CSV table of C-alpha atoms in Angstrom, one decimal:
chain,number,residue,atom,x,y,z
A,1,GLY,CA,7.3,-6.4,14.5
A,2,GLN,CA,7.6,-3.4,12.2
A,3,SER,CA,6.6,0.2,12.8
A,4,LEU,CA,7.1,3.1,10.4
A,5,GLU,CA,6.6,6.7,11.4
A,6,GLN,CA,6.0,9.6,9.0
A,7,PRO,CA,4.8,13.2,9.4
A,8,SER,CA,1.1,13.4,8.8
A,9,GLU,CA,1.1,16.4,6.5
A,10,VAL,CA,3.5,18.8,4.7
A,11,THR,CA,2.6,22.0,2.9
A,12,ALA,CA,4.9,23.7,0.3
A,13,VAL,CA,4.7,26.0,-2.7
A,14,GLU,CA,5.3,25.2,-6.3
A,15,GLY,CA,8.9,25.0,-7.2
A,16,ALA,CA,10.0,24.2,-3.6
A,17,ILE,CA,11.7,21.1,-2.2
A,18,VAL,CA,10.0,18.8,0.3
A,19,GLN,CA,11.7,16.1,2.4
A,20,ILE,CA,9.4,13.4,3.8
A,21,ASN,CA,11.1,11.5,6.6
A,22,CYS,CA,10.4,7.9,7.5
A,23,THR,CA,11.8,6.4,10.7
A,24,TYR,CA,11.3,2.7,11.4
A,25,GLN,CA,11.6,0.1,14.0
A,26,THR,CA,12.0,-3.3,12.4
A,27,SER,CA,13.9,-6.4,13.2
A,28,GLY,CA,15.2,-6.8,9.6
A,29,PHE,CA,14.1,-5.9,6.1
A,30,TYR,CA,15.1,-6.2,2.5
A,31,GLY,CA,14.5,-2.6,1.5
A,32,LEU,CA,12.6,0.6,1.8
A,33,SER,CA,10.0,1.6,-0.8
A,34,TRP,CA,8.0,4.7,-1.4
A,35,TYR,CA,4.5,5.0,-3.0
A,36,GLN,CA,2.4,7.9,-4.1
A,37,GLN,CA,-1.4,7.9,-3.9
A,38,HIS,CA,-3.6,10.6,-5.2
A,39,ASP,CA,-7.1,11.0,-3.6
A,40,GLY,CA,-9.3,8.1,-4.7
A,41,GLY,CA,-6.5,6.5,-6.7
A,42,ALA,CA,-4.3,3.5,-6.5
A,43,PRO,CA,-0.9,3.6,-4.7
A,44,THR,CA,1.8,3.8,-7.3
A,45,PHE,CA,5.5,2.8,-6.8
A,46,LEU,CA,8.1,5.5,-6.8
A,47,SER,CA,11.3,4.1,-5.6
A,48,TYR,CA,13.1,1.3,-3.7
A,49,ASN,CA,16.3,1.4,-1.6
A,50,ALA,CA,17.8,-2.0,-1.0
A,51,LEU,CA,21.2,-0.5,0.0
A,52,ASP,CA,22.1,2.6,2.0
A,53,GLY,CA,22.5,5.8,0.1
A,54,LEU,CA,20.6,7.9,-2.4
A,55,GLU,CA,18.5,6.7,-5.4
A,56,GLU,CA,17.5,9.4,-7.9
A,57,THR,CA,14.6,9.1,-10.3
A,58,GLY,CA,13.9,12.4,-12.0
A,59,ARG,CA,12.6,15.0,-9.6
A,60,PHE,CA,12.3,12.4,-6.8
A,61,SER,CA,15.1,11.0,-4.8
A,62,SER,CA,15.0,8.5,-1.9
A,63,PHE,CA,17.6,7.8,0.8
A,64,LEU,CA,18.1,5.0,3.3
A,65,SER,CA,20.4,4.7,6.3
A,66,ARG,CA,20.0,1.4,8.0
A,67,SER,CA,22.4,2.4,10.8
A,68,ASP,CA,20.1,5.3,11.7
A,69,SER,CA,16.8,3.4,11.0
A,70,TYR,CA,15.8,6.3,8.8
A,71,GLY,CA,15.0,7.1,5.2
A,72,TYR,CA,13.5,9.9,3.3
A,73,LEU,CA,11.8,10.9,0.1
A,74,LEU,CA,12.9,14.1,-1.5
A,75,LEU,CA,10.5,15.9,-3.9
A,76,GLN,CA,12.2,18.6,-5.9
A,77,GLU,CA,10.8,21.3,-8.2
A,78,LEU,CA,7.3,20.7,-6.7
A,79,GLN,CA,4.4,20.8,-9.1
A,80,MET,CA,0.7,21.0,-8.3
A,81,LYS,CA,0.3,17.4,-9.5
A,82,ASP,CA,2.6,16.3,-6.7
A,83,SER,CA,-0.2,17.0,-4.2
A,84,ALA,CA,-0.9,13.5,-2.9
A,85,SER,CA,-0.2,11.1,0.0
A,86,TYR,CA,3.2,9.5,0.1
A,87,PHE,CA,3.8,6.2,2.0
A,88,CYS,CA,7.1,4.5,3.0
A,89,ALA,CA,7.1,0.7,3.3
A,90,VAL,CA,9.4,-2.0,4.2
A,91,THR,CA,9.7,-5.6,3.0
A,92,PRO,CA,10.3,-7.5,6.3
A,93,GLN,CA,12.7,-10.4,6.0
A,94,ALA,CA,10.6,-12.6,8.2
A,95,ALA,CA,7.4,-12.0,6.3
A,96,GLY,CA,7.8,-13.2,2.7
A,97,ASN,CA,7.1,-10.6,0.1
A,98,LYS,CA,4.5,-8.5,1.8
A,99,LEU,CA,5.1,-4.8,2.4
A,100,THR,CA,4.4,-3.1,5.7
A,101,PHE,CA,3.3,0.5,5.2
A,102,GLY,CA,3.7,3.7,7.2
A,103,GLY,CA,0.7,5.9,7.9
A,104,GLY,CA,1.4,8.2,5.0
A,105,THR,CA,2.3,11.9,4.6
A,106,ARG,CA,-0.2,14.2,2.9
A,107,VAL,CA,1.6,16.7,0.7
A,108,LEU,CA,-0.2,19.8,-0.3
A,109,VAL,CA,1.3,22.0,-3.0
A,110,LYS,CA,0.2,25.6,-3.1
A,111,PRO,CA,0.6,28.0,-6.1
B,1,GLY,CA,-5.8,-5.9,-19.1
B,2,ALA,CA,-2.7,-4.0,-18.5
B,3,GLY,CA,-3.2,-3.3,-14.8
B,4,VAL,CA,-4.7,-4.8,-11.7
B,5,SER,CA,-8.5,-4.7,-12.0
B,6,GLN,CA,-10.9,-4.7,-9.1
B,7,SER,CA,-14.6,-5.0,-8.9
B,8,PRO,CA,-16.9,-3.6,-7.8
B,9,SER,CA,-15.4,-0.2,-7.5
B,10,ASN,CA,-18.1,0.8,-5.0
B,11,LYS,CA,-20.3,-1.4,-2.8
B,12,VAL,CA,-22.9,-0.3,-0.3
B,13,THR,CA,-24.4,-3.0,1.9
B,14,GLU,CA,-26.4,-3.4,5.0
B,15,LYS,CA,-24.9,-4.6,8.2
B,16,GLY,CA,-25.0,-8.4,8.4
B,17,LYS,CA,-24.9,-9.0,4.7
B,18,ASP,CA,-22.1,-10.9,3.0
B,19,VAL,CA,-19.9,-9.2,0.3
B,20,GLU,CA,-17.5,-10.5,-2.3
B,21,LEU,CA,-14.7,-8.4,-3.7
B,22,ARG,CA,-12.9,-9.5,-6.8
B,23,CYS,CA,-9.3,-8.9,-8.0
B,24,ASP,CA,-7.9,-9.7,-11.4
B,25,PRO,CA,-4.1,-9.3,-11.2
B,26,ILE,CA,-1.6,-8.5,-13.9
B,27,SER,CA,-1.1,-11.5,-16.2
B,28,GLY,CA,1.9,-13.5,-15.1
B,29,HIS,CA,2.1,-12.1,-11.6
B,30,THR,CA,2.3,-15.0,-9.2
B,31,ALA,CA,2.1,-13.0,-6.0
B,32,LEU,CA,-1.2,-11.3,-5.0
B,33,TYR,CA,-1.9,-9.2,-1.9
B,34,TRP,CA,-5.0,-7.8,-0.2
B,35,TYR,CA,-4.8,-4.6,1.8
B,36,ARG,CA,-7.4,-2.5,3.6
B,37,GLN,CA,-7.2,1.3,3.8
B,38,SER,CA,-9.5,3.4,6.1
B,39,LEU,CA,-10.1,7.0,5.3
B,40,GLY,CA,-6.9,9.0,5.6
B,41,GLN,CA,-5.0,6.0,7.0
B,42,GLY,CA,-2.2,3.8,5.8
B,43,LEU,CA,-2.5,0.4,4.2
B,44,GLU,CA,-3.2,-2.5,6.4
B,45,PHE,CA,-2.1,-5.9,5.2
B,46,LEU,CA,-4.7,-8.6,5.1
B,47,ILE,CA,-3.5,-11.7,3.1
B,48,TYR,CA,-0.8,-12.7,0.6
B,49,PHE,CA,-1.0,-15.4,-2.1
B,50,GLN,CA,1.8,-17.1,-3.9
B,51,GLY,CA,0.1,-18.9,-6.7
B,52,ASN,CA,-3.1,-20.4,-5.2
B,53,SER,CA,-1.6,-20.8,-1.8
B,54,ALA,CA,-1.8,-18.3,1.0
B,55,PRO,CA,1.4,-18.5,3.1
B,56,ASP,CA,0.5,-15.4,5.1
B,57,LYS,CA,-3.1,-14.8,6.3
B,58,SER,CA,-1.9,-13.0,9.4
B,59,GLY,CA,-3.7,-9.7,8.6
B,60,LEU,CA,-7.2,-11.0,8.3
B,61,PRO,CA,-9.1,-9.2,11.1
B,62,SER,CA,-11.5,-12.0,12.1
B,63,ASP,CA,-12.9,-15.3,10.9
B,64,ARG,CA,-15.6,-13.3,9.0
B,65,PHE,CA,-12.9,-12.6,6.4
B,66,SER,CA,-11.7,-15.1,3.9
B,67,ALA,CA,-10.0,-15.1,0.5
B,68,GLU,CA,-9.2,-17.5,-2.2
B,69,ARG,CA,-7.3,-17.5,-5.4
B,70,THR,CA,-8.0,-19.9,-8.3
B,71,GLY,CA,-5.9,-20.8,-11.4
B,72,GLY,CA,-3.1,-18.6,-10.1
B,73,SER,CA,-5.0,-15.6,-11.2
B,74,VAL,CA,-8.3,-14.1,-10.0
B,75,SER,CA,-8.8,-13.7,-6.2
B,76,THR,CA,-12.0,-13.1,-4.2
B,77,LEU,CA,-12.1,-11.6,-0.8
B,78,THR,CA,-15.3,-12.5,1.1
B,79,ILE,CA,-16.5,-10.7,4.2
B,80,GLN,CA,-19.4,-12.4,6.0
B,81,ARG,CA,-21.9,-10.7,8.3
B,82,THR,CA,-20.5,-7.3,7.5
B,83,GLN,CA,-20.1,-4.8,10.3
B,84,GLN,CA,-19.8,-1.0,10.1
B,85,GLU,CA,-16.1,-1.1,11.1
B,86,ASP,CA,-15.5,-3.1,7.9
B,87,SER,CA,-16.2,0.1,5.9
B,88,ALA,CA,-12.9,0.9,4.0
B,89,VAL,CA,-11.2,0.7,0.7
B,90,TYR,CA,-10.0,-2.8,-0.1
B,91,LEU,CA,-6.9,-2.7,-2.3
B,92,CYS,CA,-5.5,-5.6,-4.3
B,93,ALA,CA,-1.9,-5.7,-5.6
B,94,SER,CA,0.2,-8.1,-7.5
B,95,SER,CA,3.8,-8.6,-8.3
B,96,LEU,CA,6.0,-11.0,-10.2
B,97,GLY,CA,6.7,-12.8,-6.9
B,98,GLY,CA,10.4,-13.4,-7.4
B,99,GLY,CA,13.0,-11.5,-5.4
B,100,ASN,CA,12.3,-8.5,-3.3
B,101,THR,CA,12.1,-5.3,-5.4
B,102,GLY,CA,9.6,-3.5,-3.1
B,103,GLU,CA,7.4,-2.9,-6.1
B,104,LEU,CA,3.7,-3.9,-6.0
B,105,PHE,CA,1.2,-3.0,-8.6
B,106,PHE,CA,-2.1,-1.9,-7.1
B,107,GLY,CA,-5.6,-1.7,-8.4
B,108,GLU,CA,-7.8,1.3,-7.7
B,109,GLY,CA,-9.7,-0.6,-4.9
B,110,SER,CA,-13.2,-1.5,-3.9
B,111,ARG,CA,-14.8,1.1,-1.6
B,112,LEU,CA,-17.1,-0.8,0.8
B,113,THR,CA,-19.6,1.1,2.9
B,114,VAL,CA,-21.6,-0.8,5.5
B,115,LEU,CA,-24.7,0.9,6.7
């Protein structure tokens, strides 16, 4: 089976950098995804790591290390609008195209 | 429409009643997924469609839950004899279906409250 662990909540100030870790136990997967969800809104795709290493998309970067069963999402130059929940997810190899999600990390950005 | 559309956005029902939730995926997306999200929790997989077939129904919590997809497009999730523990946001997502890009396009969900 698959299990993904994330911190439940992180608080930071505007302009700061936040790293959200995701550790997983899975028998095999195609890649690690990250999603953002504002309260009452739809989850929206942020990034996908199929290979080990860092992927950068503007202020957000995502990292994967399969040997360490670990990944993270890095949020830089935090803005108030970044206050949201962030979910990591894996695409298990034995389970078609569905994603298995972690419990989510609520990020609160303060002025 | 341009995105995944779900209806109703909110549904309040009495325990024991049946409910139907509808999902209209992005045009051309062959894969469709239903997830459930309880307040402050992660997304729980329910069922996956490829075209009109459901190769993975492993997440459906009980036989009170069923889903169908017709014409490779619209899908309906039906919950029979609703219980209070069914209260949650039911999210639908779609994707092109080919390859594994990790990217699903979600609707805003149907919030179900069972009294």
